[in-house]
PDB file of C-alpha atoms in Angstrom:
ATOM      1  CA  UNK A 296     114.537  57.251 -34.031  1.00 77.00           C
ATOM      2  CA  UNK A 297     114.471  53.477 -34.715  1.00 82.00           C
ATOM      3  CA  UNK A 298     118.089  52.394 -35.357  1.00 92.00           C
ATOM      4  CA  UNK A 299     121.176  50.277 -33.914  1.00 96.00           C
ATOM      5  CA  UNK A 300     123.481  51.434 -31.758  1.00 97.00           C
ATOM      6  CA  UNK A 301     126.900  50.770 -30.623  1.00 98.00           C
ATOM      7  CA  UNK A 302     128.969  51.394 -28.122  1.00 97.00           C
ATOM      8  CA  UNK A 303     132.072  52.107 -27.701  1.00 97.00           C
ATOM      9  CA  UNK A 304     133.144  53.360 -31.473  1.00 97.00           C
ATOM     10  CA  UNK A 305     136.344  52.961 -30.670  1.00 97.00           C
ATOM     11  CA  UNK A 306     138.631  51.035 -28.067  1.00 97.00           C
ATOM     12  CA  UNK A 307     142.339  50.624 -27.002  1.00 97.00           C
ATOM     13  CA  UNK A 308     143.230  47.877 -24.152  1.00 96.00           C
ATOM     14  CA  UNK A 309     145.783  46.273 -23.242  1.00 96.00           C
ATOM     15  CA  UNK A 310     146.045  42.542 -23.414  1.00 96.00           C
ATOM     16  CA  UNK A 311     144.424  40.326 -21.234  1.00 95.00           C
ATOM     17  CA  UNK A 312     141.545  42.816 -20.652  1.00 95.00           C
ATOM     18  CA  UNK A 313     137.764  41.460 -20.603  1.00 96.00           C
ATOM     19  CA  UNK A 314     135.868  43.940 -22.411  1.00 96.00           C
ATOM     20  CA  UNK A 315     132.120  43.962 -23.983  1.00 97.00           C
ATOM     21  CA  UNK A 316     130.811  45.145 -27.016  1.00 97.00           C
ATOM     22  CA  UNK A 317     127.639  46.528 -26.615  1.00 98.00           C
ATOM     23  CA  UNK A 318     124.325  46.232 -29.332  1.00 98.00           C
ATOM     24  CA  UNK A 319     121.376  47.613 -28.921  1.00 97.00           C
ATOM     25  CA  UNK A 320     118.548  48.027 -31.404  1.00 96.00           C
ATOM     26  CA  UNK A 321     115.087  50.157 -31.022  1.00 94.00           C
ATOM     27  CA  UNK A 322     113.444  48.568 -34.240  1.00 92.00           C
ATOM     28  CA  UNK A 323     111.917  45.337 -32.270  1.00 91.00           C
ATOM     29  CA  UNK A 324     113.783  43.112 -34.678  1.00 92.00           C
ATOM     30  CA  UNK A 325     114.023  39.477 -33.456  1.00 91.00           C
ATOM     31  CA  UNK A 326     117.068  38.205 -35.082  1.00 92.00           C
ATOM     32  CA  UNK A 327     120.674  39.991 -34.064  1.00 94.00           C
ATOM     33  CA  UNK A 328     124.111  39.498 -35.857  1.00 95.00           C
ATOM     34  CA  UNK A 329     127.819  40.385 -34.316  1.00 96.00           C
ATOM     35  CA  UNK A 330     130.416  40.388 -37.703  1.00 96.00           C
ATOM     36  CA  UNK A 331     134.172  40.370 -37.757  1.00 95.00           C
ATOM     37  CA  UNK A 332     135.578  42.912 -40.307  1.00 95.00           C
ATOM     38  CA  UNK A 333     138.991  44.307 -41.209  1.00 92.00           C
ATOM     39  CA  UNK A 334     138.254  47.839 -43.372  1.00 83.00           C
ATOM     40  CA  UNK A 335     136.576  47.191 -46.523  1.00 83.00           C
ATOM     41  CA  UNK A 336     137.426  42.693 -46.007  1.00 90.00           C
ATOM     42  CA  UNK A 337     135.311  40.417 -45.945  1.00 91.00           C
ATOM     43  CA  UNK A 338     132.053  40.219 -43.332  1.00 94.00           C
ATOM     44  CA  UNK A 339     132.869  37.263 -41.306  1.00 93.00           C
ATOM     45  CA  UNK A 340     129.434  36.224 -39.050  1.00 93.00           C
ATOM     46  CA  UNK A 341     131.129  35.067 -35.293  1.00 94.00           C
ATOM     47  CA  UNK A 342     127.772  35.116 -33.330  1.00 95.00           C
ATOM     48  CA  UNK A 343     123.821  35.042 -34.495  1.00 93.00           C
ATOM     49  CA  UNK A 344     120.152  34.988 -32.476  1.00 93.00           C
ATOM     50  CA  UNK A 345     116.992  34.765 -33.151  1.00 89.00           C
ATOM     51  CA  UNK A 346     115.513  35.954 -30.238  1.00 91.00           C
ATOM     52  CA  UNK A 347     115.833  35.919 -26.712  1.00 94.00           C
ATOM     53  CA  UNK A 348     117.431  33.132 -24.928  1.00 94.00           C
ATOM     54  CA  UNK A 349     118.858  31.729 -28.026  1.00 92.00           C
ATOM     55  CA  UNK A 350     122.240  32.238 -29.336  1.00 94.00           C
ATOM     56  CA  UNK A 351     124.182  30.253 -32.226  1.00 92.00           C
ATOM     57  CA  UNK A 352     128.154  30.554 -33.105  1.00 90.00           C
ATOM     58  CA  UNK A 353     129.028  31.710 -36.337  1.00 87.00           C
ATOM     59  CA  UNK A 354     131.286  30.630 -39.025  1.00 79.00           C
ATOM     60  CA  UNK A 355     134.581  32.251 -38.134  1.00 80.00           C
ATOM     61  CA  UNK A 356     135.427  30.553 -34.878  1.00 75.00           C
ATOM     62  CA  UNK A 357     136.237  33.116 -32.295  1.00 78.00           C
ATOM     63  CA  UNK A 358     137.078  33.063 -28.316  1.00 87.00           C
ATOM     64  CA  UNK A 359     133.985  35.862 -27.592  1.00 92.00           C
ATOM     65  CA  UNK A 360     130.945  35.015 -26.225  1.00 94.00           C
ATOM     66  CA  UNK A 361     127.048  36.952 -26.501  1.00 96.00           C
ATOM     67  CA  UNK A 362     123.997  36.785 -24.336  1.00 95.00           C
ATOM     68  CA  UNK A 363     120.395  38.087 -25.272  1.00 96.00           C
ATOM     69  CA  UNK A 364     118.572  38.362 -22.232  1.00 96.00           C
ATOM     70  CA  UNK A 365     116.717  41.225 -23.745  1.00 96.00           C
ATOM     71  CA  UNK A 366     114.995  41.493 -27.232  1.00 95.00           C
ATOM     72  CA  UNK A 367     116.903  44.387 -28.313  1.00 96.00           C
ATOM     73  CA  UNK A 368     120.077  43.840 -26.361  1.00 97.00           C
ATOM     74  CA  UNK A 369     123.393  41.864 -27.431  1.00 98.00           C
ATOM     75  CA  UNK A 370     126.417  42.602 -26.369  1.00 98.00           C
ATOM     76  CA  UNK A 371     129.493  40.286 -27.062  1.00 97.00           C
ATOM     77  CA  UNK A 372     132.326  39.753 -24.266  1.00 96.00           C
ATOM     78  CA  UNK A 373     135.878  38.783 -24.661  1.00 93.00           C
ATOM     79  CA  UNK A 374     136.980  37.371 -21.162  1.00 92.00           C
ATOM     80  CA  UNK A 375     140.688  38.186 -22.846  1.00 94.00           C
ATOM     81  CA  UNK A 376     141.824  40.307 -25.617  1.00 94.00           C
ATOM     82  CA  UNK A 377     144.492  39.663 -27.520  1.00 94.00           C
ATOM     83  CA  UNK A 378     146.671  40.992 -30.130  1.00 96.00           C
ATOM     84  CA  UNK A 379     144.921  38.766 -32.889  1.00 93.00           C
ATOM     85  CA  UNK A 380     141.177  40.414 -31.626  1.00 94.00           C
ATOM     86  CA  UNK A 381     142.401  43.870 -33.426  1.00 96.00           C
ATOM     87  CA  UNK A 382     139.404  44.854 -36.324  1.00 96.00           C
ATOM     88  CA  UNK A 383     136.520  46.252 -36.220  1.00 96.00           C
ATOM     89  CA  UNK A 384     132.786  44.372 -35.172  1.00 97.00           C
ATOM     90  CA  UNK A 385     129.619  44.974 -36.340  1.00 97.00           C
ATOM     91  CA  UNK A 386     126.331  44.183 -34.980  1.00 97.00           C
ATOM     92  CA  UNK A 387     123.199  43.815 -37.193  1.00 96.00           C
ATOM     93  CA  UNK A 388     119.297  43.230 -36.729  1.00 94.00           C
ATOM     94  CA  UNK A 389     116.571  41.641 -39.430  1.00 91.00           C
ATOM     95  CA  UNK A 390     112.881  40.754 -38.622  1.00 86.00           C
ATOM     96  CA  UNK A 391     111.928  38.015 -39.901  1.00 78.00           C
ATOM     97  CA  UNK A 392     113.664  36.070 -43.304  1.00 75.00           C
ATOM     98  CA  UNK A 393     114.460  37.659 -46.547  1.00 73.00           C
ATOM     99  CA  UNK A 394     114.608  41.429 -45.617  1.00 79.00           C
ATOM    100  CA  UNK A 395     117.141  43.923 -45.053  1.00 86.00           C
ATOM    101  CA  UNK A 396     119.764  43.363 -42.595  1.00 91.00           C
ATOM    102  CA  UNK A 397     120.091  46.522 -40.793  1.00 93.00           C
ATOM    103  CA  UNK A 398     124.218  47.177 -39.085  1.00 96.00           C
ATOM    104  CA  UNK A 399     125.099  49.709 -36.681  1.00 97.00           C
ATOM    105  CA  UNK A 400     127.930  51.860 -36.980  1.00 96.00           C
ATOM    106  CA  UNK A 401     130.890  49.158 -35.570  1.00 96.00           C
ATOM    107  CA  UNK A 402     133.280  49.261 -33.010  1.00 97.00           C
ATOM    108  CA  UNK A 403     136.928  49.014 -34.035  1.00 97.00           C
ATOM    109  CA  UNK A 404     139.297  47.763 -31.462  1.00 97.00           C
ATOM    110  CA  UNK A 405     142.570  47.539 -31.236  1.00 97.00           C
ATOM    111  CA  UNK A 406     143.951  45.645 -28.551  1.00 96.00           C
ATOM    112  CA  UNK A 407     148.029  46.145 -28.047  1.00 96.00           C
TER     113      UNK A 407
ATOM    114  CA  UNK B  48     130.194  24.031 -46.196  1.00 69.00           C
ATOM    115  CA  UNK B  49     128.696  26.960 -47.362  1.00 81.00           C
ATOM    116  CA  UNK B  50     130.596  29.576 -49.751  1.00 91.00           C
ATOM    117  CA  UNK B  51     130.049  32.353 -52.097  1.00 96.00           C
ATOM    118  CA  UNK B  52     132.879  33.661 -54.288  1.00 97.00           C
ATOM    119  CA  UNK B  53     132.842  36.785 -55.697  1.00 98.00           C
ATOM    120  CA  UNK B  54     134.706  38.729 -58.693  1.00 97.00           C
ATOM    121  CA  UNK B  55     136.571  40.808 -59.312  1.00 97.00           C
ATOM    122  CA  UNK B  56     138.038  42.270 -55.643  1.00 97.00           C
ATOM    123  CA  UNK B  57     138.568  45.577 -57.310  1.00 97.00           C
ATOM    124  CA  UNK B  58     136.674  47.347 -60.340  1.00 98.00           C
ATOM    125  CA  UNK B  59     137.954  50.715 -62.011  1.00 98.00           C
ATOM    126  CA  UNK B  60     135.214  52.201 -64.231  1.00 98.00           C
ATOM    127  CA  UNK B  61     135.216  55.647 -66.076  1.00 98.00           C
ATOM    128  CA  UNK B  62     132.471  57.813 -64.882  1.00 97.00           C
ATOM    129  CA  UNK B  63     129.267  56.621 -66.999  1.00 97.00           C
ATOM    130  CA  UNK B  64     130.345  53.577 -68.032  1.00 97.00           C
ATOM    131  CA  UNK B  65     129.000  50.311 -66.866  1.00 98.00           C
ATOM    132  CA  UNK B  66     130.099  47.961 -64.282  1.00 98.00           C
ATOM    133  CA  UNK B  67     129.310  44.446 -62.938  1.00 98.00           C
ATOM    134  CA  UNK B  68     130.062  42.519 -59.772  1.00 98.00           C
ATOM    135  CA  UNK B  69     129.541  38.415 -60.300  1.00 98.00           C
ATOM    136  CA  UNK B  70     129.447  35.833 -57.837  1.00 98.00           C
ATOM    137  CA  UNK B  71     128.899  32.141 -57.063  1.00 98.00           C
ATOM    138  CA  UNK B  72     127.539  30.392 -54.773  1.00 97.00           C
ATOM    139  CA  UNK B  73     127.848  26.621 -53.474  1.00 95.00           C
ATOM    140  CA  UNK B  74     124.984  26.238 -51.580  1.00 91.00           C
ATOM    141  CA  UNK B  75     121.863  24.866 -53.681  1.00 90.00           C
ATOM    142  CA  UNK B  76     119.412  25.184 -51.205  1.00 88.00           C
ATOM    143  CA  UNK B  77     120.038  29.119 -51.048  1.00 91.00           C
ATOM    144  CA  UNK B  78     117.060  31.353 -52.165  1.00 90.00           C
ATOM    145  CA  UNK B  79     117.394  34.710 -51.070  1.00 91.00           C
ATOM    146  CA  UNK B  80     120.429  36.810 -52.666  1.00 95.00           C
ATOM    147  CA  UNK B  81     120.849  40.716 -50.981  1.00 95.00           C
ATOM    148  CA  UNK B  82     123.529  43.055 -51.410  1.00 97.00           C
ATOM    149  CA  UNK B  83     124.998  45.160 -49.744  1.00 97.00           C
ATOM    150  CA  UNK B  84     127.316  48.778 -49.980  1.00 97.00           C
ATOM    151  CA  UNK B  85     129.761  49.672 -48.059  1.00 97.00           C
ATOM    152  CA  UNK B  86     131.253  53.215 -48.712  1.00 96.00           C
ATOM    153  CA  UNK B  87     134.303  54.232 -46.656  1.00 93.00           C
ATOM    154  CA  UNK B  88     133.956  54.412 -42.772  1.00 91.00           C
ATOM    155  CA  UNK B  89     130.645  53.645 -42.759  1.00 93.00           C
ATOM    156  CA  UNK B  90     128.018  50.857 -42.277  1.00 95.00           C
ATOM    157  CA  UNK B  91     127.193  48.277 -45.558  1.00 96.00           C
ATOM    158  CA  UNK B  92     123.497  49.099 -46.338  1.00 96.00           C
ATOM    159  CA  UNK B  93     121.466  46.937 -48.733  1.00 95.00           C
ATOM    160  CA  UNK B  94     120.992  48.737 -52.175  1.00 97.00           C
ATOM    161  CA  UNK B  95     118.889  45.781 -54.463  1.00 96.00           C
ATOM    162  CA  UNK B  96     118.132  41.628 -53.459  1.00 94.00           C
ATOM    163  CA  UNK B  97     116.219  39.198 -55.297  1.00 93.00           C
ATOM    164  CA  UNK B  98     114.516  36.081 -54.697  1.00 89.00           C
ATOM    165  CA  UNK B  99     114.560  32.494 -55.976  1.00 84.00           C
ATOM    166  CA  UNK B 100     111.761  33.058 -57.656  1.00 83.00           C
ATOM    167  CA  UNK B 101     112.795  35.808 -59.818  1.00 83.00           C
ATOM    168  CA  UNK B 102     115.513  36.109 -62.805  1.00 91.00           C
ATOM    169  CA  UNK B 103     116.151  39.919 -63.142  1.00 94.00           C
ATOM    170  CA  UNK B 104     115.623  42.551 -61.056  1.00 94.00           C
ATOM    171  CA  UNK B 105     116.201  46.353 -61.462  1.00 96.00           C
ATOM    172  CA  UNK B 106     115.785  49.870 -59.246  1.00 94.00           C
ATOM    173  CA  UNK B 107     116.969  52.473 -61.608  1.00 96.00           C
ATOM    174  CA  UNK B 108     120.894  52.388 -62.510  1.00 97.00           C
ATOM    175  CA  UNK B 109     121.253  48.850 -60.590  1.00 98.00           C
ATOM    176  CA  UNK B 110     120.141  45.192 -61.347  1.00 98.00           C
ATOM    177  CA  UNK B 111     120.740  42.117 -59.804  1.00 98.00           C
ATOM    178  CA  UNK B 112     120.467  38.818 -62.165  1.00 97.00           C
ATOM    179  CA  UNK B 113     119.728  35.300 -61.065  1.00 96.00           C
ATOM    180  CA  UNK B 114     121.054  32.334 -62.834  1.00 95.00           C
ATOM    181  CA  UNK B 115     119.803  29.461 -60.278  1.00 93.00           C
ATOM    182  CA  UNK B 116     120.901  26.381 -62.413  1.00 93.00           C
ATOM    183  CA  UNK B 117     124.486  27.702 -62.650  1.00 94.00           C
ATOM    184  CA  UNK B 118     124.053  28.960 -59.315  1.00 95.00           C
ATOM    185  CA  UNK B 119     125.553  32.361 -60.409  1.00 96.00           C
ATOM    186  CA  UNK B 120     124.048  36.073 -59.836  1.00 97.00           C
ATOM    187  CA  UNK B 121     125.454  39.411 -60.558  1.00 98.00           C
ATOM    188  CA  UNK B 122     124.978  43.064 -60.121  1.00 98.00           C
ATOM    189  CA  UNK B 123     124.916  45.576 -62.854  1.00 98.00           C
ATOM    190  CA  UNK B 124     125.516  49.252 -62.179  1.00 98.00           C
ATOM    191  CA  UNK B 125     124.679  51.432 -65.317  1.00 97.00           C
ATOM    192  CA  UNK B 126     126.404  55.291 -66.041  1.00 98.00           C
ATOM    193  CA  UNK B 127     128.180  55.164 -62.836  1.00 98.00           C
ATOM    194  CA  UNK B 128     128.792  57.850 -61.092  1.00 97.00           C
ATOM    195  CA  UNK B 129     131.688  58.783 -57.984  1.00 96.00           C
ATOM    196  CA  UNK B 130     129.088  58.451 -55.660  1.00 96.00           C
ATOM    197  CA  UNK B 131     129.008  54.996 -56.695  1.00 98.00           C
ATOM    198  CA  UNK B 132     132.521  54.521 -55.454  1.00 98.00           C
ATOM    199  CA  UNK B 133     132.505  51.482 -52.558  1.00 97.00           C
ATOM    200  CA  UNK B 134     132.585  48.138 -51.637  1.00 97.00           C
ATOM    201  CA  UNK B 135     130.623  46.216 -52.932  1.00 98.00           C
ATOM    202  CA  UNK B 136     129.307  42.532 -50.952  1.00 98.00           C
ATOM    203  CA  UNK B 137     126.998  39.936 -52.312  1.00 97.00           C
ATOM    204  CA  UNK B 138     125.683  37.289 -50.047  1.00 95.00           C
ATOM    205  CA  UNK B 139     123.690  34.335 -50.408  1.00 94.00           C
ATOM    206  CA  UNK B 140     120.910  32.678 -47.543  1.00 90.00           C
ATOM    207  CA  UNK B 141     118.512  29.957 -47.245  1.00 85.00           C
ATOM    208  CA  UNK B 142     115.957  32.449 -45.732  1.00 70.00           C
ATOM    209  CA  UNK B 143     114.955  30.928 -41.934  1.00 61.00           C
ATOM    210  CA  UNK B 144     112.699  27.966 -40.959  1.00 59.00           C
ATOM    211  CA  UNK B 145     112.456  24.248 -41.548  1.00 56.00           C
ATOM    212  CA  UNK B 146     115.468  23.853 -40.401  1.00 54.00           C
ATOM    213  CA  UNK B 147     117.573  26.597 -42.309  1.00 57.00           C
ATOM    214  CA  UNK B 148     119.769  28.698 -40.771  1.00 62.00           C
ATOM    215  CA  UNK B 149     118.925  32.326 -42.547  1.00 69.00           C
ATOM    216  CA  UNK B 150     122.370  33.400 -41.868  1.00 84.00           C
ATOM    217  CA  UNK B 151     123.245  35.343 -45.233  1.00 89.00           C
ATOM    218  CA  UNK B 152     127.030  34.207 -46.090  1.00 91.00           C
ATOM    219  CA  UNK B 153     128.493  37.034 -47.774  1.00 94.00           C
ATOM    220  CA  UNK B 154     131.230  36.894 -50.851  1.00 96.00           C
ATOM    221  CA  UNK B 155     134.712  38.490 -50.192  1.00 96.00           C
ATOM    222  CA  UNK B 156     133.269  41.863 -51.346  1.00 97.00           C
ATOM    223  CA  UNK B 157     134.154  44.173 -54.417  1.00 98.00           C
ATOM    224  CA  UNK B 158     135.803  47.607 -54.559  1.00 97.00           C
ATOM    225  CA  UNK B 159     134.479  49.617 -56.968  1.00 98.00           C
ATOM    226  CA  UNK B 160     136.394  52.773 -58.413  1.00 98.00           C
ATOM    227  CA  UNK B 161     134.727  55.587 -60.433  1.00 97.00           C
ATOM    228  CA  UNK B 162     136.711  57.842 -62.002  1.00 96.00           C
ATOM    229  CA  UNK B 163     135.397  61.200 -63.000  1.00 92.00           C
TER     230      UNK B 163
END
């Protein structure tokens, strides 16, 4: 079934732990999104590509960093969580402009 | 930069009345405006969007509004229902190409309350 996935749902670390959020989407959609969010606040866009090779920071500066080596691939990586990297991330996919953006289910993480 | 502020952050409606999100945007080059519901737990889907191009828009008990020169657009729900019962997001986006971005820049979303 064509959707976006995430993995892991949930995660507890400790600080100073490099972790990575994994995206992956079967619906062949060129452009990917990774979102901040604290339960029901606002989206906040950290990372953004629209297609492989290319990545673009977001508007909430944050320490994480994304590849997309793959079309459907795009996993973000924290060399270091901290404390202050605790909330929940969402990935999204759209093809082409002006249609849906399409989010996975989000990975909250709390880092102690 | 670019911003879109949106009222009120929470909404408490009687089942079957009416309710309606508004927001603003700064951005005057923006022409594509989606939103987006979030219910508890789970993933924000889009439920309506409208184009530049286009002043109203409806899909049974919703409708999204346009008001370009104020730069203003807001989402009616009509006999609302628990189900309805979310947050709510608007967002704003200059589409993609010619040198836009097409990253949608979503307001501070809306939680919406029906009571039965």
């Amino acid at each position: 079934e064509a959707d976006i996935y995430q993995t892991p749902r949930y995660l507890v670390i400790g600080t100073g732990k490099k972790i990575t959020l994994e995206c992956s989407q079967t619906m062949g959609h060129d452009k990917m999104y990774w979102y901040q969010q604290d339960p029901g606040m606002e989206l906040h866009l950290i990372h953004y590509s629209y297609g492989v090779n290319s990545t673009e920071k977001g508007d909430l500066s944050s320490e994480s960093t994304v590849s997309r080596i793959r079309t459907e691939h795009f996993p973000l990586t924290l060399e270091s969580a901290r404390p202050s990297h605790t909330s929940q991330y969402l990935c999204a996919s759209m093809q082409g402009d002006y249609n849906e953006q399409f989010f996975g289910p989000g990975t909250r993480l709390t880092v102690l | 930069g670019e911003n879109v502020e949106q009222h009120p952050s929470t909404l408490s409606v009687q089942e079957g009345d009416s309710a309606v999100i508004k927001c603003t945007y700064s951005d005057s080059a923006s022409n594509y405006f989606p939103w987006y519901k979030q219910e508890l737990g789970k993933r924000p889907q889009l439920i309506i969007d409208i184009r530049s191009n286009v002043g109203e828009k409806k899909d049974q008990r919703i409708a999204v509004t346009l008001n370009k020169t104020a730069k203003h657009f807001s989402l009616h729900i009509t006999e609302t229902q628990p189900e309805d019962s979310a947050v709510y997001f608007c967002a704003a986006s200059r589409g993609h190409g010619s040198g836009n971005t097409g990253k949608l820049i979503f307001g501070q979303g809306t939680t919406l309350q029906v009571k039965p």
